Tab-separated table of C-alpha atoms in Angstrom:
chain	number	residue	atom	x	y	z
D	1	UNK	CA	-28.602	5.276	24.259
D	2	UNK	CA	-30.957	3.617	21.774
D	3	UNK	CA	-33.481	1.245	23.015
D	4	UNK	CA	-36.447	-0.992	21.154
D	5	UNK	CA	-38.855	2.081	20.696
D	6	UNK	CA	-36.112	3.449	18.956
D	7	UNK	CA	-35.375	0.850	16.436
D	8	UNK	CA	-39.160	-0.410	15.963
D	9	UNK	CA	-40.022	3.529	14.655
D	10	UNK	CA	-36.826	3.442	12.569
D	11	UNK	CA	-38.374	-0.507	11.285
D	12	UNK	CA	-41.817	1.987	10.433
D	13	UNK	CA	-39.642	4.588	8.718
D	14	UNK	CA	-37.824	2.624	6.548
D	15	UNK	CA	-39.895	-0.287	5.365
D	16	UNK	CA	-40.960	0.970	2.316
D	17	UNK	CA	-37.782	1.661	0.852
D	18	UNK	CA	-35.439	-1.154	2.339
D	19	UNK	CA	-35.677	-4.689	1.762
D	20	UNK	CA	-35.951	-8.007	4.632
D	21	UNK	CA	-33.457	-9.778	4.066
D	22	UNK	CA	-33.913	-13.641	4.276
D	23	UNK	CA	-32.253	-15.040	7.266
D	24	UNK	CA	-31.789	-18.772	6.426
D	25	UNK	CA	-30.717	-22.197	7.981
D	26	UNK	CA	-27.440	-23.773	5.972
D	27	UNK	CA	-27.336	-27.265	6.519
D	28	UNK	CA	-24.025	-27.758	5.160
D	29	UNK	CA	-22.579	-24.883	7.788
D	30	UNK	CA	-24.644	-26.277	10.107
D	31	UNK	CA	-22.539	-30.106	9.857
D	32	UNK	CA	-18.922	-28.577	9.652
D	33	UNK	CA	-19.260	-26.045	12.001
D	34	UNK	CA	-21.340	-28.278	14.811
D	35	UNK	CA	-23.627	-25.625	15.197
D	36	UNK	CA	-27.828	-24.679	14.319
D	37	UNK	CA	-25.443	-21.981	11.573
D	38	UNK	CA	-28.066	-19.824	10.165
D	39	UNK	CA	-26.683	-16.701	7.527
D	40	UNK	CA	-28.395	-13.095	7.554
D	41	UNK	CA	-28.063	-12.284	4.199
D	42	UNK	CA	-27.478	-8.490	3.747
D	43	UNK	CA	-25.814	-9.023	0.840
D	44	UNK	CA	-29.477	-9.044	-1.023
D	45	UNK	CA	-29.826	-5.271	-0.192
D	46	UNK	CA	-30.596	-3.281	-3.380
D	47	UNK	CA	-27.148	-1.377	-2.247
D	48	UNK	CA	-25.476	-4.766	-1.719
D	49	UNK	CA	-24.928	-4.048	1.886
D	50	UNK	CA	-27.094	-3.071	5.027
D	51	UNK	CA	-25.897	0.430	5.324
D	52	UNK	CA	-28.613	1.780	3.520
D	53	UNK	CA	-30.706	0.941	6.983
D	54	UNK	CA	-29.175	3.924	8.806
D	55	UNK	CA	-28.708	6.147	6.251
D	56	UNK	CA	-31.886	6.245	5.111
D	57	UNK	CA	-33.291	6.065	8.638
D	58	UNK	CA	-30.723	9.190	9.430
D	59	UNK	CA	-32.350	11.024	6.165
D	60	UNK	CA	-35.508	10.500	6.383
D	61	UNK	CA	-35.754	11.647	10.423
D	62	UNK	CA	-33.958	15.095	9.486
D	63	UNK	CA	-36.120	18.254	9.225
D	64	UNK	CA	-35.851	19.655	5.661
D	65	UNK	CA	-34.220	23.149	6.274
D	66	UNK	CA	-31.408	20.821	7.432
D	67	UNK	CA	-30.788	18.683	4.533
D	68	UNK	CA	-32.098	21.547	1.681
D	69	UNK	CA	-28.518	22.050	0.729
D	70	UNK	CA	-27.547	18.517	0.798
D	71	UNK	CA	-25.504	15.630	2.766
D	72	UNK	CA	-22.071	14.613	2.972
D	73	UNK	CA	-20.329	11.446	4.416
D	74	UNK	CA	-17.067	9.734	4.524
D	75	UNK	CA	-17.057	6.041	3.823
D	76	UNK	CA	-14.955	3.166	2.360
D	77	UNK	CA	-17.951	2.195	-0.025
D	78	UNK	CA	-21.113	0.906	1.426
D	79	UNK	CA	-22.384	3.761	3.619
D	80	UNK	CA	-21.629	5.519	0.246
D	81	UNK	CA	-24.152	3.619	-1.311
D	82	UNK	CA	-26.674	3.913	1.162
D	83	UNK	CA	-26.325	7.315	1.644
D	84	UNK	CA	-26.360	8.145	-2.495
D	85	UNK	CA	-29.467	6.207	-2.419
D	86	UNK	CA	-30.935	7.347	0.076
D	87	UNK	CA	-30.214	11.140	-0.673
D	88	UNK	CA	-31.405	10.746	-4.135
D	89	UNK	CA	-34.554	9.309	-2.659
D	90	UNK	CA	-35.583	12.671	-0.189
D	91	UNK	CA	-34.480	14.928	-3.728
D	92	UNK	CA	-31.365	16.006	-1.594
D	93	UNK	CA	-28.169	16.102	-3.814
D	94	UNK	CA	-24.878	13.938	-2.018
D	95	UNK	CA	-20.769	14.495	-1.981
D	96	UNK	CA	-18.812	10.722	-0.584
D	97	UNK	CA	-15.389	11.159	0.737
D	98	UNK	CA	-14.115	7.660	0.093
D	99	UNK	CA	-10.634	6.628	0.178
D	100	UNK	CA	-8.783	6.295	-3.274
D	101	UNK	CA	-7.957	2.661	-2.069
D	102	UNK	CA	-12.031	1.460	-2.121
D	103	UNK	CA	-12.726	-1.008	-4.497
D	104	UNK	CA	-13.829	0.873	-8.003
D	105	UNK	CA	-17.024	-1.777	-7.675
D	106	UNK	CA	-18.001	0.676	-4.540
D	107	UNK	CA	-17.174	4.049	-6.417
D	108	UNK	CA	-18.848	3.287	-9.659
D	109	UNK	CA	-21.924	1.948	-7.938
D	110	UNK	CA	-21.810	5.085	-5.392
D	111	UNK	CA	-21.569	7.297	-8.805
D	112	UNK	CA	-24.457	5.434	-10.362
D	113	UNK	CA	-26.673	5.964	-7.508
D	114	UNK	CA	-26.564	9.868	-7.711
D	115	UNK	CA	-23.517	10.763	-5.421
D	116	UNK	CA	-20.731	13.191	-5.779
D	117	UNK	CA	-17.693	11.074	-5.383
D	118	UNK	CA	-14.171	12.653	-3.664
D	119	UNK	CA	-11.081	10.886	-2.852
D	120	UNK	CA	-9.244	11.256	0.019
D	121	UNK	CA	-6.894	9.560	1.972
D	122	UNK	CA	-5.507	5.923	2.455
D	123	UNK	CA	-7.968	4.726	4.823
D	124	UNK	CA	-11.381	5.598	6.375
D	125	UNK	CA	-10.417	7.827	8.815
D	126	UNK	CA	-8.327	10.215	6.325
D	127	UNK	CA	-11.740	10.485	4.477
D	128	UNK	CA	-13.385	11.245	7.252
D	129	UNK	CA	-11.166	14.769	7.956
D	130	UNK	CA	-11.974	15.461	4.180
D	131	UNK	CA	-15.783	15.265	4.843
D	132	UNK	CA	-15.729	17.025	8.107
D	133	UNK	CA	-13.617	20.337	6.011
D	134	UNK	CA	-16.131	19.916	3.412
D	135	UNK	CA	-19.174	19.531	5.544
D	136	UNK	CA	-18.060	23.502	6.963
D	137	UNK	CA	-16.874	24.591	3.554
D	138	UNK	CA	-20.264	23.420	1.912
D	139	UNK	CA	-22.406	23.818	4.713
D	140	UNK	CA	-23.773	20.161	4.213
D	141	UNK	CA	-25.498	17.971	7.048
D	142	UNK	CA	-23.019	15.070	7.717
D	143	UNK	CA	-24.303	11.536	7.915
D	144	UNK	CA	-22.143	9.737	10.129
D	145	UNK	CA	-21.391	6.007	8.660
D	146	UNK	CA	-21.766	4.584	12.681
D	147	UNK	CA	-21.511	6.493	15.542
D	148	UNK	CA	-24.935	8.305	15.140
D	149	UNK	CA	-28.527	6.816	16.969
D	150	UNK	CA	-30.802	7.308	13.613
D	151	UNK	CA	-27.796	5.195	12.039
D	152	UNK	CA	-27.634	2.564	14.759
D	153	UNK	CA	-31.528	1.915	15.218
D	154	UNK	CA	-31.921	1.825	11.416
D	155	UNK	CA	-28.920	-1.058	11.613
D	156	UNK	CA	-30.602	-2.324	14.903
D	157	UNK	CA	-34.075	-3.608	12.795
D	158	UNK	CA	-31.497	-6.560	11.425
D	159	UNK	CA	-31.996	-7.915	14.796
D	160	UNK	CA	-35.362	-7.733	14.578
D	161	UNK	CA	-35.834	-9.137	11.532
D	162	UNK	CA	-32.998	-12.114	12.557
D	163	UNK	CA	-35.145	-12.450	15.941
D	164	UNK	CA	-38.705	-13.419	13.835
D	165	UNK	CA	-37.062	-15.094	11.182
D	166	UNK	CA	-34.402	-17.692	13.388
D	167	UNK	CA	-36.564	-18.493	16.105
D	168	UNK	CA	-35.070	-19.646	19.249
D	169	UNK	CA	-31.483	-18.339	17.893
D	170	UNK	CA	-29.144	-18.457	20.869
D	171	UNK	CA	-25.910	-16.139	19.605
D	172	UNK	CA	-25.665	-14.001	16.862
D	173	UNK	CA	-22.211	-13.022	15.307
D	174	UNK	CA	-21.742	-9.651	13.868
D	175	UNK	CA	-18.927	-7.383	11.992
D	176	UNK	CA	-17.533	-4.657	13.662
D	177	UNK	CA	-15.902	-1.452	12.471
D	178	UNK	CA	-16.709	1.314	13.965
D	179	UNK	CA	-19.398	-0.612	15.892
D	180	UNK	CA	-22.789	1.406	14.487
D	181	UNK	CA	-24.325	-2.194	13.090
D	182	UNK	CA	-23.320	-4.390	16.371
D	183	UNK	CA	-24.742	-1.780	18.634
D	184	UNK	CA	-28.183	-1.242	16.719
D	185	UNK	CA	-28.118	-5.149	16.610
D	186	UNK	CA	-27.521	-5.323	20.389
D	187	UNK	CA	-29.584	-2.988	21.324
D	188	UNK	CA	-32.874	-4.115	20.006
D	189	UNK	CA	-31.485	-7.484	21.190
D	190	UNK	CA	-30.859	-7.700	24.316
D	191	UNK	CA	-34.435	-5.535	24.943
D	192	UNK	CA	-36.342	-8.382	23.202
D	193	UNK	CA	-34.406	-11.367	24.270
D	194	UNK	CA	-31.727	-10.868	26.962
D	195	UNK	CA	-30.792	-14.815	26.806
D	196	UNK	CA	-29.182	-14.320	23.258
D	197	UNK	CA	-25.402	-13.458	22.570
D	198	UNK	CA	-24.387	-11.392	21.049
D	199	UNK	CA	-20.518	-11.250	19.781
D	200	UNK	CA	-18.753	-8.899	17.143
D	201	UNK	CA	-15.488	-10.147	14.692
D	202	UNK	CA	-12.903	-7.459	13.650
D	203	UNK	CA	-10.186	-8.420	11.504
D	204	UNK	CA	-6.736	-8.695	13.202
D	205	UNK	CA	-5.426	-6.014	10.647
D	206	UNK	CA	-7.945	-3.251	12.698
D	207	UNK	CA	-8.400	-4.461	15.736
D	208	UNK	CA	-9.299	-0.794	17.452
D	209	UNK	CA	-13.331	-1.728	18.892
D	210	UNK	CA	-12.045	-5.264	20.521
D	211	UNK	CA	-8.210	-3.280	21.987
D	212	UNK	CA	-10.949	-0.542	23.352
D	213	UNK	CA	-13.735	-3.100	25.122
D	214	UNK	CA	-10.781	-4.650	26.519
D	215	UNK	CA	-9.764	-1.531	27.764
D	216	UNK	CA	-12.257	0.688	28.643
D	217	UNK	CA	-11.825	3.082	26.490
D	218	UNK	CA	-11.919	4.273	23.189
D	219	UNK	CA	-8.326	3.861	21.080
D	220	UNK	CA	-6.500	5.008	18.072
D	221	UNK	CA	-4.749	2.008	16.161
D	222	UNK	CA	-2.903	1.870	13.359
D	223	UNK	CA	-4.711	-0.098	9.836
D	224	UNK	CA	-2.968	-2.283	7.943
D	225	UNK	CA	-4.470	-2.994	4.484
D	226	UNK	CA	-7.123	-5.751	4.996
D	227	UNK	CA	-9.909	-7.364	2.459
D	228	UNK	CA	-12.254	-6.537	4.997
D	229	UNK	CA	-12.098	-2.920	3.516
D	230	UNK	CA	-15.356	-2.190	4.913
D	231	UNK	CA	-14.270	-2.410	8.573
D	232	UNK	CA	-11.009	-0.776	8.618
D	233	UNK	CA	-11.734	1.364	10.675
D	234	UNK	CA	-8.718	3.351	13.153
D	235	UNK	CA	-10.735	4.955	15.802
D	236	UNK	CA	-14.152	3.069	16.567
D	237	UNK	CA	-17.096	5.589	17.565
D	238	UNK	CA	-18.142	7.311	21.533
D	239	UNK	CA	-21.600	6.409	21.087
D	240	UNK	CA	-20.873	3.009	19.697
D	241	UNK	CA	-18.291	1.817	22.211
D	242	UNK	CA	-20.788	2.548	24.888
D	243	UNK	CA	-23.112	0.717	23.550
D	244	UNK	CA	-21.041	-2.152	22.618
D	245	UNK	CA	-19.686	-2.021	26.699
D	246	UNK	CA	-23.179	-2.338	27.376
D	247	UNK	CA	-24.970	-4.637	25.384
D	248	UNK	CA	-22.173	-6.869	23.631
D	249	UNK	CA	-21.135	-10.190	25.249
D	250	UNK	CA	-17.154	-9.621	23.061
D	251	UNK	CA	-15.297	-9.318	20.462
D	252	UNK	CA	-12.697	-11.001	18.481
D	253	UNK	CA	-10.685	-10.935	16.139
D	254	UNK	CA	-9.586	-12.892	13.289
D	255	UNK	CA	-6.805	-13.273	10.615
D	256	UNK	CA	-6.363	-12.068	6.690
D	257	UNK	CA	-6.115	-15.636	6.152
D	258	UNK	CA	-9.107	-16.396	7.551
D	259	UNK	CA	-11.331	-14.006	6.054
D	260	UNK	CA	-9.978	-15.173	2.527
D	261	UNK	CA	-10.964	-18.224	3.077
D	262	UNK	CA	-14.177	-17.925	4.752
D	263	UNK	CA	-14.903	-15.782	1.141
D	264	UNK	CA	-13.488	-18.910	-0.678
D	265	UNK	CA	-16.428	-21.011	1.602
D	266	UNK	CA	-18.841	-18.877	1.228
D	267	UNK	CA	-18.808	-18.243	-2.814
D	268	UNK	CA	-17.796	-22.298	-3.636
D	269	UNK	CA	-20.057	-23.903	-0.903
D	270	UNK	CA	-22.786	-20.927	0.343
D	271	UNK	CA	-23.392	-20.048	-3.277
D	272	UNK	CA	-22.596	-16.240	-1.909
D	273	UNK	CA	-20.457	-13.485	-2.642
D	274	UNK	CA	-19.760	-12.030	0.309
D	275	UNK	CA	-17.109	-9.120	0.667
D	276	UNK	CA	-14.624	-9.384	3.527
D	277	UNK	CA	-16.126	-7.625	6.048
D	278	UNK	CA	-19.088	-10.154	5.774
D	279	UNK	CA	-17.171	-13.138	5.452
D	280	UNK	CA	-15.296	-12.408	9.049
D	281	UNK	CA	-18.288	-14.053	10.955
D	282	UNK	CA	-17.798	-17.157	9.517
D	283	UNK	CA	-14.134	-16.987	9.859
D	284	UNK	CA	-14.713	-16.701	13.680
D	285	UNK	CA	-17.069	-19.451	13.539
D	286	UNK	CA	-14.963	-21.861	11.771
D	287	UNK	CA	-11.819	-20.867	14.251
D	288	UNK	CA	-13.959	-21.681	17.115
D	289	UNK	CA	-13.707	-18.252	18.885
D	290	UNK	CA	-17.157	-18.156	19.545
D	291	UNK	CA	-17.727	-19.776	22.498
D	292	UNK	CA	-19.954	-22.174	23.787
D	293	UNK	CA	-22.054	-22.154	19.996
D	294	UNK	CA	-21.791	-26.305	19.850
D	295	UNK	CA	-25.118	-27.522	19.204
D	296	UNK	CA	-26.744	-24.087	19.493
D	297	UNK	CA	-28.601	-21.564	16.912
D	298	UNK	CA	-26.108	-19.339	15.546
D	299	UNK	CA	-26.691	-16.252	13.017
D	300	UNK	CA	-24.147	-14.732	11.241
D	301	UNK	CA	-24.794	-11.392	9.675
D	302	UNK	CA	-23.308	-11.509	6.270
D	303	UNK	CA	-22.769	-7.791	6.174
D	304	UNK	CA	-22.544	-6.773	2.266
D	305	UNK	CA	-21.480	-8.017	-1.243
D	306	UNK	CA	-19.248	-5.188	-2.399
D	307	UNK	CA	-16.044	-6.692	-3.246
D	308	UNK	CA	-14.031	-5.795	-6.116
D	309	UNK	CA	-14.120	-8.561	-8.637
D	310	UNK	CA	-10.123	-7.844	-9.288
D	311	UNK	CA	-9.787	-8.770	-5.357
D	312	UNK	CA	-12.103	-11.895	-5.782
D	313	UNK	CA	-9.788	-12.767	-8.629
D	314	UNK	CA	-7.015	-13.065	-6.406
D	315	UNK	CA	-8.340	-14.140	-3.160
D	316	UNK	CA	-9.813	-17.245	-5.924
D	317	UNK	CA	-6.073	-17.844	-7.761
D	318	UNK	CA	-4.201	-17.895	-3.998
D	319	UNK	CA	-6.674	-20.154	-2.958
D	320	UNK	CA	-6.564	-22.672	-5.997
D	321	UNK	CA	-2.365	-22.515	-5.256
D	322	UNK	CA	-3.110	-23.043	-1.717
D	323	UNK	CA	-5.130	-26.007	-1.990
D	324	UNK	CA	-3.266	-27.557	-5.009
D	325	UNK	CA	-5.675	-27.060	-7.248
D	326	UNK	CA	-3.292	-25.282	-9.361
D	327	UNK	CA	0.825	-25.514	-9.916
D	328	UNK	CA	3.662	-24.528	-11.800
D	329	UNK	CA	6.437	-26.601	-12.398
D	330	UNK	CA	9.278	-26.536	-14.430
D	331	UNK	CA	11.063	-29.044	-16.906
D	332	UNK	CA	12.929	-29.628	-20.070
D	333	UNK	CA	12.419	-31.317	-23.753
D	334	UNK	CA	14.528	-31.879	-26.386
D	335	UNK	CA	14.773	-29.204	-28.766
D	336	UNK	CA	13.261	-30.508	-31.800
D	337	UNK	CA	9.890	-30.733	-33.448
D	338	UNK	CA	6.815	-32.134	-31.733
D	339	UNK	CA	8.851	-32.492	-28.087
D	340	UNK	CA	6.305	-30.361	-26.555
D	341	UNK	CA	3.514	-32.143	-27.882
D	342	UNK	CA	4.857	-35.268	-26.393
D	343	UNK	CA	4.819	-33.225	-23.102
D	344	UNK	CA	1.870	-32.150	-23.094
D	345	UNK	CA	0.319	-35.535	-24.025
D	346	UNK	CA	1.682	-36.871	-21.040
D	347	UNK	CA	0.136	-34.251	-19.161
D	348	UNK	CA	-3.614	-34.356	-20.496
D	349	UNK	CA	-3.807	-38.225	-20.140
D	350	UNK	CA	-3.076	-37.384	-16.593
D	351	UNK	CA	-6.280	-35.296	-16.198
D	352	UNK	CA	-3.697	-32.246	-16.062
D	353	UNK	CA	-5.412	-29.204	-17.141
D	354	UNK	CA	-2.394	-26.796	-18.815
D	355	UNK	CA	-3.744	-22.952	-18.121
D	356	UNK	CA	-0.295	-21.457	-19.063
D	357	UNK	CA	2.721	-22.159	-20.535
D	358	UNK	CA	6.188	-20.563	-21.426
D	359	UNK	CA	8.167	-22.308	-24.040
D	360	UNK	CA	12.152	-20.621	-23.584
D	361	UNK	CA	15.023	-22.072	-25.814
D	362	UNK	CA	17.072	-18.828	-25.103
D	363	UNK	CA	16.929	-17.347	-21.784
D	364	UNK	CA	16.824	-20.515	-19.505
D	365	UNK	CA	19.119	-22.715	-17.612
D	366	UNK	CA	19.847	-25.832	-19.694
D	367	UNK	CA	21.538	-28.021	-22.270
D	368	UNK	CA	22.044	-26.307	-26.074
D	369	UNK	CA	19.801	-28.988	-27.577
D	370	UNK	CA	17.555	-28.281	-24.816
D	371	UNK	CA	14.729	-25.795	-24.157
D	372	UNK	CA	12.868	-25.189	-20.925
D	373	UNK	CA	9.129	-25.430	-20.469
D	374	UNK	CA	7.242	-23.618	-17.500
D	375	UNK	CA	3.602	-25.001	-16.930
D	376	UNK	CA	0.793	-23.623	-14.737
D	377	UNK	CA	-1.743	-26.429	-14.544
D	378	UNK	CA	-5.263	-27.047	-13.062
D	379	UNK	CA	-4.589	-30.374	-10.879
D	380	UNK	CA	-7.406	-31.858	-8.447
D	381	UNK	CA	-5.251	-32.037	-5.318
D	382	UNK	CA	-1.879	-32.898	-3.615
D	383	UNK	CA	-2.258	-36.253	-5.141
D	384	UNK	CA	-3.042	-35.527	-8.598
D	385	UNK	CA	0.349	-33.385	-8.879
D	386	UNK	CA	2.278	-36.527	-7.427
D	387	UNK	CA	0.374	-38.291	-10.181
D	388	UNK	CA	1.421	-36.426	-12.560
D	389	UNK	CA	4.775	-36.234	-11.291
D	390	UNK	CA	5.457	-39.735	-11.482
D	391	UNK	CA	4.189	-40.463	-15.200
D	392	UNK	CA	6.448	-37.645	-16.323
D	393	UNK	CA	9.395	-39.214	-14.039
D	394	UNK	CA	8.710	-42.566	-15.918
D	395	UNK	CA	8.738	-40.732	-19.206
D	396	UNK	CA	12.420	-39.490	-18.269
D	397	UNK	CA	11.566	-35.579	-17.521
D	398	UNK	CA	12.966	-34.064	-14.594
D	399	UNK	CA	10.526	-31.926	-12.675
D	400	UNK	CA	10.697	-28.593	-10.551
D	401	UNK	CA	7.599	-27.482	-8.625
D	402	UNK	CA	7.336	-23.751	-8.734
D	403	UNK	CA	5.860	-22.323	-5.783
């Protein structure tokens, strides 16, 4: 077990090299969610994420003859990082097992940083057998992504840091993978101030740390594919579970839909890209399955900024669709010169904004003098589209909403 002597030398080792991060009030947060919300904003690491914590804590406390020949890890991106970095930073050369589904963001930066990338597997845990076969082919020192104590304390001086810089914080709401950044977070905790909470958030899509604390034991589950990439994790850690049993008040767990959403709040009201690991904190927070946080200080650990800008891409487009911002429909117009001008008139005196649209006189269902028009348009809301609906009713066109 790790306690505060552990975590305050790992604070000593690595404060040269790795960054406080600001932990900071949101007032906005603070109204909807009817909470003191405060964000711990990890996504400001140099690496983009607070692995590099451990793994340079984990480095930096091996004896040279051990880590002469270089380190290896397994990791769906931002232990990569973190361990690239910090590698290149002792003069140690790296190899990262990642899985071929981490977003290229993660492998180009984990290249760029001086590590030898491999791919392996579907998921984390498929890496993981690839590192541990190349770790005995190599003869590498292998740098666990959680379940190892130099990792945990060097994740554990976030709750130091979140301690001094939220006083009189009350619960504080943490990812969870394979538990190595709840339990340093915990541990240094619930030494310092054994009145706070402290609760991790899994997504529902790997839910193996929260099935295990509730029951007992550590478990296997099956992944599904989740945007919370970073915490897809099958089998949580030994060393972390206990922990977590010990020092951890729960965990939950919430829903894809959630998290995508919670990134949607965070980017177009925090002013932060958070990847969806990170955003799952606020997910829980704005489902209310955090209890008893009304009226109190709550700090979320926004865990990393890693996502793949082709992922943000979609998460954004579902979410304009979702909230009506954007729509297809469908109509017709005469077939004849300047008919789809007189469309699309209609349509920008409206305040419609036309992003696409598909002009078919062939390969449609319609009249011979007809030809049909598909439009995907930027609208303001639900009642925008009905606004628009209505002027194109009154200018005879039939409409079809796409969905």
């Amino acid at each position: 077990m790790i306690g505060l002597k552990d975590i305050e030398a790992a604070r000593a080792r690595i404060g040269g090299v790795v960054k406080a991060t600001p932990c900071q009030r949101s007032r906005v947060f603070s109204d909807e969610l009817g909470a003191d919300a405060w964000f711990k904003y990890e996504t400001l690491q140099f690496t983009g994420s607070f692995k590099v914590r451990g793994a340079y804590n984990k480095i930096a406390s091996l004896p040279a003859d051990e880590v002469r020949r270089g380190v290896i890890t397994a990791s769906a991106g931002n232990h990569a990082q973190g361990v690239a970095f910090s590698a290149a930073l002792a003069g140690v050369p790296s190899v990262i097992v990642m899985p071929v589904t981490t977003p290229l963001i993660k492998i180009e930066n984990t290249r760029r940083l001086g590590g030898e990338v491999v791919l392996a597997g579907e998921i984390f845990d498929e890496a993981y057998e690839e590192a541990l076969r190349l770790e005995r082919e190599r003869g590498l020192a292998f740098i666990h992504p959680f379940d190892d104590e130099q990792v945990m304390a060097g994740q554990g001086t976030i709750g130091l840091e979140i301690l001094e810089q939220a006083p009189g914080v009350e619960v504080i709401v943490v990812p969870v993978g394979g538990g190595g950044l709840i339990s340093g977070i915990a541990a240094a905790v619930k030494e310092m101030k054994p009145s706070a909470r402290v609760y991790g958030v899994q997504t529902a899509a790997a839910p193996a740390m929260a099935e295990s604390l509730r029951e007992g034991r550590v478990l296997l589950r099956p992944v599904e594919r989740s945007v919370a990439d970073g915490i897809a994790v099958k089998r949580p850690g030994e060393r972390t579970f206990e922990h977590i049993r010990r020092f951890v008040d729960g965990i939950v767990t919430v829903a894809e839909d959630d998290i995508r959403t919670a990134i949607i709040r965070l980017l177009e009201t925090g002013k932060t890209v958070a990847e969806g690991a990170a955003a799952t904190t606020l997910a829980a927070m704005t489902r209310h399955l955090i209890p008893d946080t009304a009226g109190r200080r709550v700090a979320m650990v926004l865990s990393g900024a890693n996502i793949d800008i082709a992922l943000l891409s979609r998460i954004i487009d579902r979410h304009l669709v979702e909230s009506r911002r954007l729509v297809r429909f469908r109509t017709h117009v005469p077939d004849r010169p300047g008919a789809l001008a007189e469309l699309l008139q209609i349509l920008g005196g409206g305040g419609g904004n036309v992003v696409r649209i598909q002009h078919d006189r062939v390969f449609m269902h319609a009249g011979f003098w007809e030809a049909q028009v598909d439009v995907t348009l930027e609208t303001r809301n639900s009642g925008h589209i009905e606004e628009l609906r209505r002027d194109l009713a009154a200018a005879g066109y039939q409409v079809e909403l796409l969905e």
